[in-house]
XYZ file of C-alpha atoms in Angstrom:
108
model
C 130.865 101.464 61.598
C 130.682 99.985 65.102
C 133.255 102.439 66.402
C 131.251 105.353 65.010
C 128.254 104.213 67.091
C 130.261 103.400 70.193
C 131.857 106.824 70.592
C 128.593 108.823 70.825
C 127.076 106.157 73.065
C 130.031 106.286 75.455
C 129.935 110.084 75.446
C 126.230 110.000 76.296
C 126.739 107.498 79.108
C 129.579 109.569 80.540
C 127.235 112.550 80.826
C 124.641 110.695 82.870
C 124.744 111.375 86.595
C 126.030 108.533 88.712
C 123.535 107.456 91.359
C 124.243 105.148 94.215
C 122.106 102.026 94.241
C 119.834 102.156 97.275
C 119.641 99.336 99.801
C 116.403 99.459 101.770
C 117.681 96.950 104.319
C 120.742 99.113 105.076
C 118.502 102.139 105.654
C 116.851 100.533 108.667
C 119.928 101.465 110.683
C 120.076 104.980 109.232
C 116.529 106.278 109.527
C 116.575 107.431 113.152
C 116.943 111.064 112.041
C 113.949 110.683 109.724
C 111.334 108.943 111.809
C 111.083 111.594 114.495
C 109.465 114.038 112.084
C 108.396 111.953 109.102
C 106.731 109.157 110.943
C 107.140 106.664 113.689
C 104.901 103.644 113.146
C 101.712 103.980 115.201
C 102.750 107.455 116.441
C 100.607 109.837 114.443
C 101.679 113.150 115.952
C 104.738 113.107 113.717
C 102.542 113.204 110.618
C 101.373 116.285 108.712
C 98.027 116.611 110.465
C 99.854 118.157 113.413
C 103.193 119.615 112.301
C 102.870 120.088 108.517
C 105.718 117.658 107.924
C 105.299 115.544 104.803
C 105.059 111.790 105.053
C 107.810 110.335 102.897
C 106.699 106.703 103.020
C 105.689 105.729 99.505
C 107.347 108.757 97.911
C 109.292 108.141 94.688
C 112.910 107.268 95.570
C 114.329 109.618 92.912
C 112.341 112.485 94.411
C 113.662 111.726 97.902
C 117.266 111.656 96.684
C 116.863 114.909 94.727
C 115.207 116.623 97.687
C 117.981 115.540 100.063
C 120.643 116.663 97.594
C 118.910 120.038 97.261
C 118.818 120.466 101.058
C 122.506 119.527 101.270
C 123.414 122.019 98.524
C 121.319 124.768 100.120
C 118.917 124.897 97.167
C 116.016 123.990 99.464
C 115.622 125.833 102.722
C 114.793 124.211 106.046
C 117.358 124.362 108.875
C 116.674 120.883 110.240
C 116.613 119.222 106.833
C 119.768 121.013 105.711
C 121.569 119.771 108.815
C 120.367 116.218 108.324
C 121.156 116.191 104.602
C 124.675 117.508 105.161
C 125.345 114.544 107.441
C 124.294 112.002 104.791
C 126.500 110.453 102.140
C 125.143 109.807 98.654
C 124.843 106.130 99.620
C 122.891 107.040 102.773
C 120.489 109.098 100.661
C 120.013 106.271 98.174
C 119.447 103.749 100.971
C 116.888 105.944 102.728
C 115.118 106.659 99.436
C 114.928 102.939 98.652
C 113.556 102.238 102.115
C 110.936 104.978 102.236
C 110.020 104.584 98.578
C 109.327 100.910 99.019
C 107.219 100.883 102.143
C 103.932 102.236 100.835
C 102.150 104.683 103.085
C 103.099 103.006 106.362
C 106.705 102.965 107.533
C 107.629 99.668 109.159
């Protein structure tokens, strides 16, 4: 009986996508490509009021990862973002998502 439950459970778990665990502390050394457009603390011209660039501070980490993956795959179109995303590993994306997702509306 236990084996009959274990097999479907293992099959289900094998189908789930593997996501890197994000490390917000590690992202502090990786966010230089992000802050120029998405926000430098106390430097408001990088925010959407001027350039129509979204603020990503406080955004859901899963959304950030999916957006970066879509830029890397070419499913989302923006030349700068595609270039940045192609330079990021899955771990980099997870770290940046953890960092920006955890900082509220003000990047520190």
